[in-house]
Coordinates of C-alpha atoms in Angstrom, one line a residue:
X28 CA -28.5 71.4 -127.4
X29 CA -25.4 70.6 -125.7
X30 CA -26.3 72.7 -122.3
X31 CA -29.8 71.1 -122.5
X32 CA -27.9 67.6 -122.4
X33 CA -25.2 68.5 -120.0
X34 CA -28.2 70.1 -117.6
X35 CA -30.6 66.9 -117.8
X36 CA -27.0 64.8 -117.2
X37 CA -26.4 66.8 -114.2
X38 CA -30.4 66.6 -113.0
X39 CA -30.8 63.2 -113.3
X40 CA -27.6 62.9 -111.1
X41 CA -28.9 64.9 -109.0
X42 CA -31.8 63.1 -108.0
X43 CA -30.0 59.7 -108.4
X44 CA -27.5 60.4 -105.8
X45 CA -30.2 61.9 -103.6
X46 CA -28.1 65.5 -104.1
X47 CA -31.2 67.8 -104.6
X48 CA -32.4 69.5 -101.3
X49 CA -34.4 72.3 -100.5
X50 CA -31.2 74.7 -101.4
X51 CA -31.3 73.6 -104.7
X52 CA -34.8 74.0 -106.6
X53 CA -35.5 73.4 -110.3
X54 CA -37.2 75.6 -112.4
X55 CA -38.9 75.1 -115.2
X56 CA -40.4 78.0 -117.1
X57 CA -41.0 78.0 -121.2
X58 CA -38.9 74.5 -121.6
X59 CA -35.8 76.6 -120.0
X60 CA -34.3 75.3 -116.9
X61 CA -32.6 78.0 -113.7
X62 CA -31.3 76.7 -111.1
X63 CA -31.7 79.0 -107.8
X64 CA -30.6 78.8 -104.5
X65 CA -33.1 79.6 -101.7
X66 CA -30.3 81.1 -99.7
X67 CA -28.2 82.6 -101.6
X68 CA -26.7 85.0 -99.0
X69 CA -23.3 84.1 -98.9
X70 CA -23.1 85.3 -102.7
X71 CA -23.9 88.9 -101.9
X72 CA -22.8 91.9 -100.0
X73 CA -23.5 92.6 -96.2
X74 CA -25.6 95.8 -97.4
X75 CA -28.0 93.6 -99.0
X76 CA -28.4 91.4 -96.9
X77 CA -28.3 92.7 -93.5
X78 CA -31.6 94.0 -92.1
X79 CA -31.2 97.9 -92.0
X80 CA -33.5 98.8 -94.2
X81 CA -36.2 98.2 -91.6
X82 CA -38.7 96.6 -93.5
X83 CA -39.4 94.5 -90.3
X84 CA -40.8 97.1 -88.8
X85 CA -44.7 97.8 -87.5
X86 CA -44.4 100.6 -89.8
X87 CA -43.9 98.8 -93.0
X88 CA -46.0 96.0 -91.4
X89 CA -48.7 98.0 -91.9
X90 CA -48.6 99.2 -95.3
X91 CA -48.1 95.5 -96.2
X92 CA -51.4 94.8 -94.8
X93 CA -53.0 97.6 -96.8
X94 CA -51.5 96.1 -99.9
X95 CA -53.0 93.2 -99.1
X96 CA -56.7 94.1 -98.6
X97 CA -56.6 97.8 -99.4
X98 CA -60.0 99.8 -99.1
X99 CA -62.2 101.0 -102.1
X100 CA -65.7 102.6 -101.7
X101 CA -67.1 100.6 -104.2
X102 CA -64.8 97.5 -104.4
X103 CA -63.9 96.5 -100.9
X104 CA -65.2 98.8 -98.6
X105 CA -64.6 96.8 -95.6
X106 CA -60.7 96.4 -96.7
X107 CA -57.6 98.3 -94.8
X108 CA -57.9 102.2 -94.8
X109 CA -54.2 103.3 -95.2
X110 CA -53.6 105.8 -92.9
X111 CA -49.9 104.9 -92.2
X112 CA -49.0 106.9 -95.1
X113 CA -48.1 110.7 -95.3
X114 CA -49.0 112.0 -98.4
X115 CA -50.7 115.2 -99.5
X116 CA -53.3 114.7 -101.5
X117 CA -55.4 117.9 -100.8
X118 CA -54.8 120.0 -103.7
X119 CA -54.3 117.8 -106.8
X120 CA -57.3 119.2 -108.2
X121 CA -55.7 122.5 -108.2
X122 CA -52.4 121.3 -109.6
X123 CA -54.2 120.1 -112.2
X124 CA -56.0 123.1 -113.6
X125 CA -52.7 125.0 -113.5
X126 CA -51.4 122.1 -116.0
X127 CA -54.7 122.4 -118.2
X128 CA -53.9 126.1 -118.1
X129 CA -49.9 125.7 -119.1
X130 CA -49.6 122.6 -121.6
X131 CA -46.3 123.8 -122.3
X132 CA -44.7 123.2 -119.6
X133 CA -44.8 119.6 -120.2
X134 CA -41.9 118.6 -123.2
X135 CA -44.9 115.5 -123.9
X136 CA -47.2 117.8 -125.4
X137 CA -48.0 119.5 -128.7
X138 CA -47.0 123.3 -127.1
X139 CA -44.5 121.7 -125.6
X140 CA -42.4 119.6 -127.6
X141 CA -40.6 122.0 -129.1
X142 CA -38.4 122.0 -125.7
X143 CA -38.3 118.3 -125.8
X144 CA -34.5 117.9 -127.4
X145 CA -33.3 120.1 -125.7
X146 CA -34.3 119.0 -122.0
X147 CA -33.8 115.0 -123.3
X148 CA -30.6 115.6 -123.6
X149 CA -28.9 118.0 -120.7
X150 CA -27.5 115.8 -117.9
X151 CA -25.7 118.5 -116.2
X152 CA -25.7 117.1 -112.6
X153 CA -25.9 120.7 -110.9
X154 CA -29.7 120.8 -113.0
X155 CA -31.4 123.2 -114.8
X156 CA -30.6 126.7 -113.9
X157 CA -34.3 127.5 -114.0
X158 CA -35.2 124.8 -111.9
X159 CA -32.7 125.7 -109.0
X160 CA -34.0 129.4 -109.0
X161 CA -37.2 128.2 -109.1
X162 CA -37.0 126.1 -105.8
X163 CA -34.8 128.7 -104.5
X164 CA -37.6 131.3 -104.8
X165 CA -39.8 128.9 -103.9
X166 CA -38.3 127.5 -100.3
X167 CA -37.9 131.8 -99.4
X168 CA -41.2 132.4 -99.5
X169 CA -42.5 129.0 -98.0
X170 CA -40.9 130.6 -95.3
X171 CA -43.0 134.2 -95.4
X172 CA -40.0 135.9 -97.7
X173 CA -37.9 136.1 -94.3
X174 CA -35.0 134.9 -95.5
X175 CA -33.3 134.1 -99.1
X176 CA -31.6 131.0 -100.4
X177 CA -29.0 131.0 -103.2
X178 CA -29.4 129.2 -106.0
X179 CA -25.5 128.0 -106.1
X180 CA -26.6 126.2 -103.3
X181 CA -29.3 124.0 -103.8
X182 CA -28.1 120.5 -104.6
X183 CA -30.7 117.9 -105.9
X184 CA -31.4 114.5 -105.2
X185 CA -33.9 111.5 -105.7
X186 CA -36.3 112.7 -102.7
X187 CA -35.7 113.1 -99.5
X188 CA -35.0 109.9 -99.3
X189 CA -31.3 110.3 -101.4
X190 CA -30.5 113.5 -99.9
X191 CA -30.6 112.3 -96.5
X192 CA -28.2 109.7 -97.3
X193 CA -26.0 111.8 -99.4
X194 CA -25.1 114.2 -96.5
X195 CA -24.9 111.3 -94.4
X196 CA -21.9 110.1 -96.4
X197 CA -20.4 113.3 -96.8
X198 CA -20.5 114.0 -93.0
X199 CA -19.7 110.7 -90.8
X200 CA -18.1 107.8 -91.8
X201 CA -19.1 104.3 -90.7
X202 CA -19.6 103.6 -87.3
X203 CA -20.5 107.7 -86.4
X204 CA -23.4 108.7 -85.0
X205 CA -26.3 111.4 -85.3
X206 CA -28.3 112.0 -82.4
X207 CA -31.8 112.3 -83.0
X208 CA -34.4 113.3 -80.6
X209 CA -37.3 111.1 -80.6
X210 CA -40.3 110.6 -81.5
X211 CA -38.8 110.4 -85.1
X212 CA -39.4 109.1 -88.6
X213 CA -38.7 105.3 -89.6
X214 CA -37.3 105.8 -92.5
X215 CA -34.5 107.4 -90.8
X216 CA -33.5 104.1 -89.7
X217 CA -33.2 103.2 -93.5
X218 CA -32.3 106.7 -95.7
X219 CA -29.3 107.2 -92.7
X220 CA -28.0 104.0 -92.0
X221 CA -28.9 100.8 -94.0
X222 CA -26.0 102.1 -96.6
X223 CA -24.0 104.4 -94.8
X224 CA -22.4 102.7 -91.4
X225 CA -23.8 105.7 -89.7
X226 CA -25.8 105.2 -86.0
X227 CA -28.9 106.9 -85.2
X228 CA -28.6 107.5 -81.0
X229 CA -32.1 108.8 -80.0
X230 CA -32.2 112.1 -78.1
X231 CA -35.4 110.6 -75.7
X232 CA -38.3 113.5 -75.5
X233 CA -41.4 112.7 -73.5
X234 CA -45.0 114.1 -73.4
X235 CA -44.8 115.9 -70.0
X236 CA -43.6 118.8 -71.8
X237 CA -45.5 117.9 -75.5
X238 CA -42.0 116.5 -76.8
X239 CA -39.9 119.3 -76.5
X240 CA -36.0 119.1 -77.2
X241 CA -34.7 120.6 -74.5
X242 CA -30.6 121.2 -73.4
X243 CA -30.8 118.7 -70.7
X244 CA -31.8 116.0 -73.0
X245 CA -29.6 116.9 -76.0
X246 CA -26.7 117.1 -73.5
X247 CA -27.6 113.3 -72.0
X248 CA -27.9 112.0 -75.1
X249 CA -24.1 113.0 -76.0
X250 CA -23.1 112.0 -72.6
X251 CA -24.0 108.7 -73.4
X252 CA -22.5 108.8 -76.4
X253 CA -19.2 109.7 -75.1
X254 CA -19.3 106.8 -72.0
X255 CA -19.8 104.1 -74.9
X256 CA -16.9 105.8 -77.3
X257 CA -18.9 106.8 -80.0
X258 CA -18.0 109.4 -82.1
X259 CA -21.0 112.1 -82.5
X260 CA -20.7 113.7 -86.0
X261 CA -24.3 115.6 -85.8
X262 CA -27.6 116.4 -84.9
X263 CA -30.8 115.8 -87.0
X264 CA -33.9 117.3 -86.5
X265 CA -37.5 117.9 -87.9
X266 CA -39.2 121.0 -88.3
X267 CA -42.1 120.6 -88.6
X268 CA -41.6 117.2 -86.5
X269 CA -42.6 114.0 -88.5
X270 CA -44.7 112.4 -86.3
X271 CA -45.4 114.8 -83.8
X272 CA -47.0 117.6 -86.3
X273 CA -45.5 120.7 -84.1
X274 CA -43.0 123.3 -85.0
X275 CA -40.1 124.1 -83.0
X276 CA -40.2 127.7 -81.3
X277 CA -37.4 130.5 -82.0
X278 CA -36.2 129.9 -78.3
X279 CA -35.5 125.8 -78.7
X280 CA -33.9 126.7 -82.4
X281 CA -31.2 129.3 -80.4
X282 CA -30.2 126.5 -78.2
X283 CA -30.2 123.7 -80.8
X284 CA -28.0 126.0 -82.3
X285 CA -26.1 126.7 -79.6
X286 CA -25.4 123.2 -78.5
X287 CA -24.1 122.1 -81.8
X288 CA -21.8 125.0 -81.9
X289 CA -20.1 124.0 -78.5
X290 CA -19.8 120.5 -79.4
X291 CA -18.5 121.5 -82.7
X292 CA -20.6 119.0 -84.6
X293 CA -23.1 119.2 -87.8
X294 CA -26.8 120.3 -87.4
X295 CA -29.0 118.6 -90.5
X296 CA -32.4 120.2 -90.5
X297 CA -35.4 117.9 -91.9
X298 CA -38.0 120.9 -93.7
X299 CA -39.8 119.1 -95.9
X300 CA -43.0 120.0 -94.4
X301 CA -42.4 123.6 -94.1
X302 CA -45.5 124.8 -96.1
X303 CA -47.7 122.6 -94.3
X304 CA -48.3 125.0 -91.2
X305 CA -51.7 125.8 -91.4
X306 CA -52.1 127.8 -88.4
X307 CA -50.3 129.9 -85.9
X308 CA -47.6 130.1 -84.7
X309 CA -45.7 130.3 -87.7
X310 CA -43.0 128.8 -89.1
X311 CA -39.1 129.4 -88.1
X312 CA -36.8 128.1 -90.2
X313 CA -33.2 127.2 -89.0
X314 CA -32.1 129.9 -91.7
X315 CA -33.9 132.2 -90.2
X316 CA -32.0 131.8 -86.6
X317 CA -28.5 131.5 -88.4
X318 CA -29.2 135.6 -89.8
X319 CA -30.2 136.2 -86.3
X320 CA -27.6 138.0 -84.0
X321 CA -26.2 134.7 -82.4
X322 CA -22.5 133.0 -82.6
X323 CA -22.9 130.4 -85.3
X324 CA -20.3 128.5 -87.2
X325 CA -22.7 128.0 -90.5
X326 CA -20.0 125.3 -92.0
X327 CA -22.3 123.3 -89.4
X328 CA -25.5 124.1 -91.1
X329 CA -27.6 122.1 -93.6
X330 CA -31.0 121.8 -95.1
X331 CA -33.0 119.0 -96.7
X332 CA -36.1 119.6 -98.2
X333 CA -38.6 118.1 -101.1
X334 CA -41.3 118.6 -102.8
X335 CA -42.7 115.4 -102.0
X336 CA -44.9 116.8 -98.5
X337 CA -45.7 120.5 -99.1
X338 CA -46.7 119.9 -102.8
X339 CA -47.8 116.3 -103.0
X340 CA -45.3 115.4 -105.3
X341 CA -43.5 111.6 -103.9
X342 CA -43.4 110.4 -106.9
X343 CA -42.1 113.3 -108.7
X344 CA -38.5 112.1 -106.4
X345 CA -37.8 116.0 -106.0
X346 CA -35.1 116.4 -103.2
X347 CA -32.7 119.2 -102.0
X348 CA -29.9 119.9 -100.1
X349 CA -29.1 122.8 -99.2
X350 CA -25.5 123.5 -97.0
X351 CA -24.0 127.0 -96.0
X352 CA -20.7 124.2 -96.2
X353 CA -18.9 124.9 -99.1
X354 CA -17.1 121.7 -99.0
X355 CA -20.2 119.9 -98.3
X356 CA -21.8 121.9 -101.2
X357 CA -19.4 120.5 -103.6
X358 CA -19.4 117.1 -102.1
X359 CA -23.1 116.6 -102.2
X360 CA -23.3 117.5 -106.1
X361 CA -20.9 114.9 -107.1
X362 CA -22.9 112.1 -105.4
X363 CA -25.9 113.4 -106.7
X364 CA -25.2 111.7 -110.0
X365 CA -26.5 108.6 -108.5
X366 CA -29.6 110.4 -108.2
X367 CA -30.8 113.6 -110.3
X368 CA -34.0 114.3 -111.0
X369 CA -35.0 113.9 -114.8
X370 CA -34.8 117.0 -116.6
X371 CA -38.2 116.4 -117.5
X372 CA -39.2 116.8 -114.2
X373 CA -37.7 119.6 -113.6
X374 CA -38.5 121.5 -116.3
X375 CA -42.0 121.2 -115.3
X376 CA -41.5 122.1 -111.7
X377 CA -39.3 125.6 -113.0
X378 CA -42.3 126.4 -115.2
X379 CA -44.9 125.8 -111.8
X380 CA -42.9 127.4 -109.2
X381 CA -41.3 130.3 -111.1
X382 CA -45.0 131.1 -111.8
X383 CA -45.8 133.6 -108.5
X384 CA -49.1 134.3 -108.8
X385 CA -50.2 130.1 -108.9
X386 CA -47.3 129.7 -105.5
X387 CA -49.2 132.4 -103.8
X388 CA -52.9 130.6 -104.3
X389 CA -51.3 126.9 -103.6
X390 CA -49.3 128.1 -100.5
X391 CA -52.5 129.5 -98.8
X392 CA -55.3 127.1 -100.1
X393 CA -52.9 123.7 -99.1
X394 CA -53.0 125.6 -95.5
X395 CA -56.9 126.3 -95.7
X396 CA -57.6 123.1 -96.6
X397 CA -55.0 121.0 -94.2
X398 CA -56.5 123.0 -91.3
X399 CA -60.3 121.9 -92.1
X400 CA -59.1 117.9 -92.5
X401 CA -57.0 118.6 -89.3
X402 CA -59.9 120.2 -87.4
X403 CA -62.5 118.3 -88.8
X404 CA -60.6 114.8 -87.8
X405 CA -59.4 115.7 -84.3
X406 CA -63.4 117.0 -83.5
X407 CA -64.3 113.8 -84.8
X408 CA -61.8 112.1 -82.1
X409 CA -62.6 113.8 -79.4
X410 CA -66.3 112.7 -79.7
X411 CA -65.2 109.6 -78.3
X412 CA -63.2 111.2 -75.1
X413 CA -59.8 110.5 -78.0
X414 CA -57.6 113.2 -77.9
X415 CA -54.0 114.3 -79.5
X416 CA -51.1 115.9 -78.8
X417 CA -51.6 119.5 -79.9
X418 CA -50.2 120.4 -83.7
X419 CA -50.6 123.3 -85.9
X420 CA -48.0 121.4 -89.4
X421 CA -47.7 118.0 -90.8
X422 CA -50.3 115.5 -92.9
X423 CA -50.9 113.6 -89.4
X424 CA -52.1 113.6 -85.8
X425 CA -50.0 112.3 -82.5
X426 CA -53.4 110.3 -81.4
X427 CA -53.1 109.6 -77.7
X428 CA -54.2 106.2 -77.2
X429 CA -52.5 105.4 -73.8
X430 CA -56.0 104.2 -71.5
X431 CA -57.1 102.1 -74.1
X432 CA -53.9 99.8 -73.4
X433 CA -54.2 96.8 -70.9
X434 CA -50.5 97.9 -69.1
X435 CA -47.8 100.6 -70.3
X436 CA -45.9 98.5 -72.5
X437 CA -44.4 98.1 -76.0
X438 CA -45.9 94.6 -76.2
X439 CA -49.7 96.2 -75.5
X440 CA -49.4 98.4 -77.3
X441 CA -48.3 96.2 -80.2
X442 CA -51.3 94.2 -79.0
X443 CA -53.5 97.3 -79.4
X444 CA -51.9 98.2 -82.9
X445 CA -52.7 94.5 -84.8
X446 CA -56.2 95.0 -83.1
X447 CA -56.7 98.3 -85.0
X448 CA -54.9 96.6 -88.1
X449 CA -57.2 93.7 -88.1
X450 CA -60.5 94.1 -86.5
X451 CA -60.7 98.0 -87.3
X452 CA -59.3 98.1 -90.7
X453 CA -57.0 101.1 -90.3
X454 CA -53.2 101.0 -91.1
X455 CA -52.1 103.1 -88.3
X456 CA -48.5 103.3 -87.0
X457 CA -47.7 102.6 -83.7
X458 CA -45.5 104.8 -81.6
X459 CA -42.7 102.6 -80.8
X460 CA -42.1 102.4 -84.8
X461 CA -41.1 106.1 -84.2
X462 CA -38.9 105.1 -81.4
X463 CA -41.3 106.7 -78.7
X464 CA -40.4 106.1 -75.1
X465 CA -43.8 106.2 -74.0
X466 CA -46.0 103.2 -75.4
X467 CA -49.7 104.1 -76.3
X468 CA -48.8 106.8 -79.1
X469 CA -49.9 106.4 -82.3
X470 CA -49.3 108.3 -86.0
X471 CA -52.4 108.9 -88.0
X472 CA -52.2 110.1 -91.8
X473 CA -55.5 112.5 -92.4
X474 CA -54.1 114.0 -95.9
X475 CA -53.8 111.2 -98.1
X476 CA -57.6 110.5 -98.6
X477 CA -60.8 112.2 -99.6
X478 CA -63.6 113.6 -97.6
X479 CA -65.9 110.2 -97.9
X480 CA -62.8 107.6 -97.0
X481 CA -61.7 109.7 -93.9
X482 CA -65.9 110.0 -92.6
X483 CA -65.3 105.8 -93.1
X484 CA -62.2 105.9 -91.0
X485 CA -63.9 108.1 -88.6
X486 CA -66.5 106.2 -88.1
X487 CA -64.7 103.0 -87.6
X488 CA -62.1 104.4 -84.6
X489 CA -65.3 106.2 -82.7
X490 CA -67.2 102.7 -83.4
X491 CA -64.0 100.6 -81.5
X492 CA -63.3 103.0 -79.1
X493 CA -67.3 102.9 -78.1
X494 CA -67.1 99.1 -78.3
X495 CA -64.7 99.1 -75.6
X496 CA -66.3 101.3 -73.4
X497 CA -69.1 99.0 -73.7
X498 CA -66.9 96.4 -73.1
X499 CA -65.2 97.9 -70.2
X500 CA -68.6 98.8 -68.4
X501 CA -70.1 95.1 -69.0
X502 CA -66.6 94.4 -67.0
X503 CA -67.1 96.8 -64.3
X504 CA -70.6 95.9 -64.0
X505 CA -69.3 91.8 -63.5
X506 CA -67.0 92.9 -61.0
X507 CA -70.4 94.7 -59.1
X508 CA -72.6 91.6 -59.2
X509 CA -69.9 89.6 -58.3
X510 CA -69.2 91.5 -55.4
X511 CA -72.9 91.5 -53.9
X512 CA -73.1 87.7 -54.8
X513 CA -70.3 87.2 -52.7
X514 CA -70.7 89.3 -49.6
X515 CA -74.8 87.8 -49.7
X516 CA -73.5 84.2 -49.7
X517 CA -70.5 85.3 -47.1
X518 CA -71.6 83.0 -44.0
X519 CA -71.7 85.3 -40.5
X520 CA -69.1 84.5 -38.0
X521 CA -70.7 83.6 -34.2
X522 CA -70.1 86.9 -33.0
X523 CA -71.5 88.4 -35.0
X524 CA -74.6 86.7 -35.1
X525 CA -74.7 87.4 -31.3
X526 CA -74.3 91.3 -31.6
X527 CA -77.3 91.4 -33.9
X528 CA -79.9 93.3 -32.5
X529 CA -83.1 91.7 -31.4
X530 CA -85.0 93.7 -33.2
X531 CA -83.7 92.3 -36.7
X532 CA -83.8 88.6 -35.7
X533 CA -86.7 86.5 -36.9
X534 CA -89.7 85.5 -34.2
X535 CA -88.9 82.2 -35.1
X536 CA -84.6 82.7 -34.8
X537 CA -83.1 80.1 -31.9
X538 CA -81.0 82.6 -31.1
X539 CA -82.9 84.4 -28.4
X540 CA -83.2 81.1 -26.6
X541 CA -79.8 80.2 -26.3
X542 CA -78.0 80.1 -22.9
X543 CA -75.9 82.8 -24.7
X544 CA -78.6 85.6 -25.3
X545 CA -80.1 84.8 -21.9
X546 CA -77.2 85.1 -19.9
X547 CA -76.8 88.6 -21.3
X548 CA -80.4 89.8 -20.5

């Protein structure tokens, strides 16, 4: 009673004495009364509230406008197809029968819950031995059995996402940079940075050679780095590359390898979508090289992978590192207590991977089927003269867009992106989100949708694309009747009236008669 009377003293001063503003608003909710400040900024950190989580970006942009008019078949079929988001949704189906098949593997179930005191209550933060050798086994023979990983080593974290960020903070300090070659993920921009202090310096790739990272770039990029005083801690990479869908060859890996060595600075390799290679050539892992015969300081090496790509599992929040770094090793489990993954979770991913027969089926049918969606959607884009850069790995397709734009620019093609957003319906994400240097690239998700919604996303790229042909003719076409109306309604210059021959003047032209004509003949 006495805060009520205090607060209705203060409100009605308030609003006597003109004091309430916008920055102050009253709100009323079930006869209790909070105060808020609309900018309330001041009152917390400069990690929450500066901007480097990127959610400005076109990439995020365009999962908000699927969130805000998202297709269904039945529901709203002319809403936003979301195609901006790289999930694998292929093989849920066969996920699922291996569950129906081993209900104990879940603590939640009657075969199951016998396990379910034990596994509530461990919170060791180096996991569940089972569930490391599981992954362990599992990440060796993602990569054809060609190399082995030690258990000791695997570190978890809450996705990707966390273990990105973990090794970030063990291996730069604030103001450090990674270089990066583009085109890369977005995220990057928020899993390396927003937290950490680290900068991202792009390693600029271009299409004239598909994207490749090649010495001469990687060694510009450091220049660079150097002229502006910027201390270069590491390298990240993707393989397979997230957007570009490619894998990098043996050759590139050697001198990746070999660069970081010289400069003496960290190599993190990106891997989570090492089982989606669904055709040749194969997959190299950076473990791989390291066993190879070549100088290689391995303190420098590290891995992150998931779960969340190769077995469709985001949610699930299954990360790894994975450092030949002892130090690094250590340092990375310690932080991961700000991150494990529930026991739960893990106990259920031990019992799938650990069994052999069910990783052998999933490995090769998540291939067959990524290669039919990939084939199936790239002939579908190349009915309409739409082609993309060549990829044999990822959930997505590099779509080559650059002649639809009016002039080779990041504003275009920003131009060209809300046009797809808005009049197509298709969340796609434009290059420059990805850092691209070269505007007119764009990243489309063909994995996270079944057969039916991707024919319906399909159809409505080959429907714009054919619009604007249309278009583009009717422009042409313009232009051409333009041009004959003008040159029939040019007037002839006196000259050239004279040097017309007599045989195409009228019977009844003065011409003939003039002193002109007659002088001449």
């Amino acid at each position: 009673m006495v805060i009520n009377s205090l607060l209705s003293v203060f409100i009605s001063h308030c609003i006597d004495s003109n004091y309430y503003s916008n920055s102050l608003r009253l709100v009323i909710f079930r006869s209790e009364m909070v105060f808020t400040l609309s900018d309330q900024h001041h009152l917390l950190s400069k990690i929450a509230t500066n901007d480097g989580h990127g959610e400005n970006s076109p990439y995020f942009d365009g999962w908000k406008a699927y969130d805000s008019d998202p297709f269904h078949a039945t529901k709203n079929s002319n809403g936003v197809i979301q195609m901006g988001l790289a999930e694998n949704q292929l093989c849920f189906n066969f996920v699922q029968e291996w569950i129906k098949r081993n209900p104990k593997a879940s603590i939640c179930t009657v075969d199951g819950v016998t396990q379910f005191k034990d596994i509530a209550i461990f919170q060791d933060y180096h996991g569940l031995p089972e569930f490391r050798n599981a992954v362990a086994n599992f990440m060796g023979r993602v990569r054809g059995g060609r190399v082995t990983f030690d258990p000791d080593r695997i570190v978890m974290s809450g996705g990707a996402t966390g273990a990105h960020e973990s090794i970030t903070f063990c291996l730069a300090d604030p103001g450090e940079a990674f270089l990066v070659p583009t085109p890369y993920y977005p995220g990057f921009d928020r899993d390396l940075r927003w937290r950490t202090g680290v900068q991202l310096l792009p390693v600029v790739c271009e299409s004239s050679n598909n994207f490749k990272i090649t010495e001469a770039a990687l060694e510009a990029a450091y220049e660079k780095a150097q002229e502006a005083k910027i201390k270069v801690k590491g390298l990240l990479i993707t393989n397979p590359s997230n957007p570009l869908g490619t894998i990098l060859d043996r050759e590139t890996l050697r001198s990746i390898v070999n660069f970081i060595n010289q400069k003496n600075i960290h190599l993190v390799c990106d891997e989570i979508y090492a089982a989606t290679v669904f055709t040749q050539p194969k997959f190299i892992s950076i473990s791989e090289i390291i066993e190879e015969d070549i100088e290689c300081n391995r303190n420098l090496i590290h891995i992150v992978y998931s779960l969340s790509k190769d077995m469709g599992f985001p949610g699930f929040r299954v990360g790894i590192i994975y450092s030949y770094n002892n130090a690094v090793v250590n340092c990375c489990r310690k932080m991961s207590s700000f991150g494990l993954v529930s026991t739960q979770t893990q106990h259920l991913i031990a019992s799938m991977l650990s069994d052999q027969e069910f990783v052998e089926s999933f490995i090769a049918e998540s291939a067959k089927r990524l290669a039919m969606r990939h084939r199936i959607f790239t002939r579908g884009l190349s009915q309409v003269d739409i082609s993309c850069l060549k990829s044999n790995a990822g959930l997505f397709v590099w779509m080559d867009l650059r002649r639809l734009l009016k002039d080779s620019t990041v504003k275009a093609e920003m131009a060209l992106w809300r046009m797809i957003i808005k009049d197509v319906k298709l969340n796609v994400s434009p290059g420059s989100s990805f850092h691209c240097s070269e505007p007119g690239w764009f990243r489309v998700c063909f994995a996270n949708m079944d057969d039916d919604t991707m024919e319906v996303a399909l159809r409505r790229i080959q429907t714009f694309v054919l619009k604007g042909k249309e278009a583009d003719l009717e422009v042409k076409r313009q232009r051409w009747r333009n041009d004959i109306l003008r040159l029939s309604l040019k007037p002839l210059r006196y000259d050239e009236m004279t040097m017309t021959p007599r045989s195409m003047m009228s019977p009844h032209s003065p011409i003939p008669h003039s002193p002109l004509v007659r002088a001449r003949t």
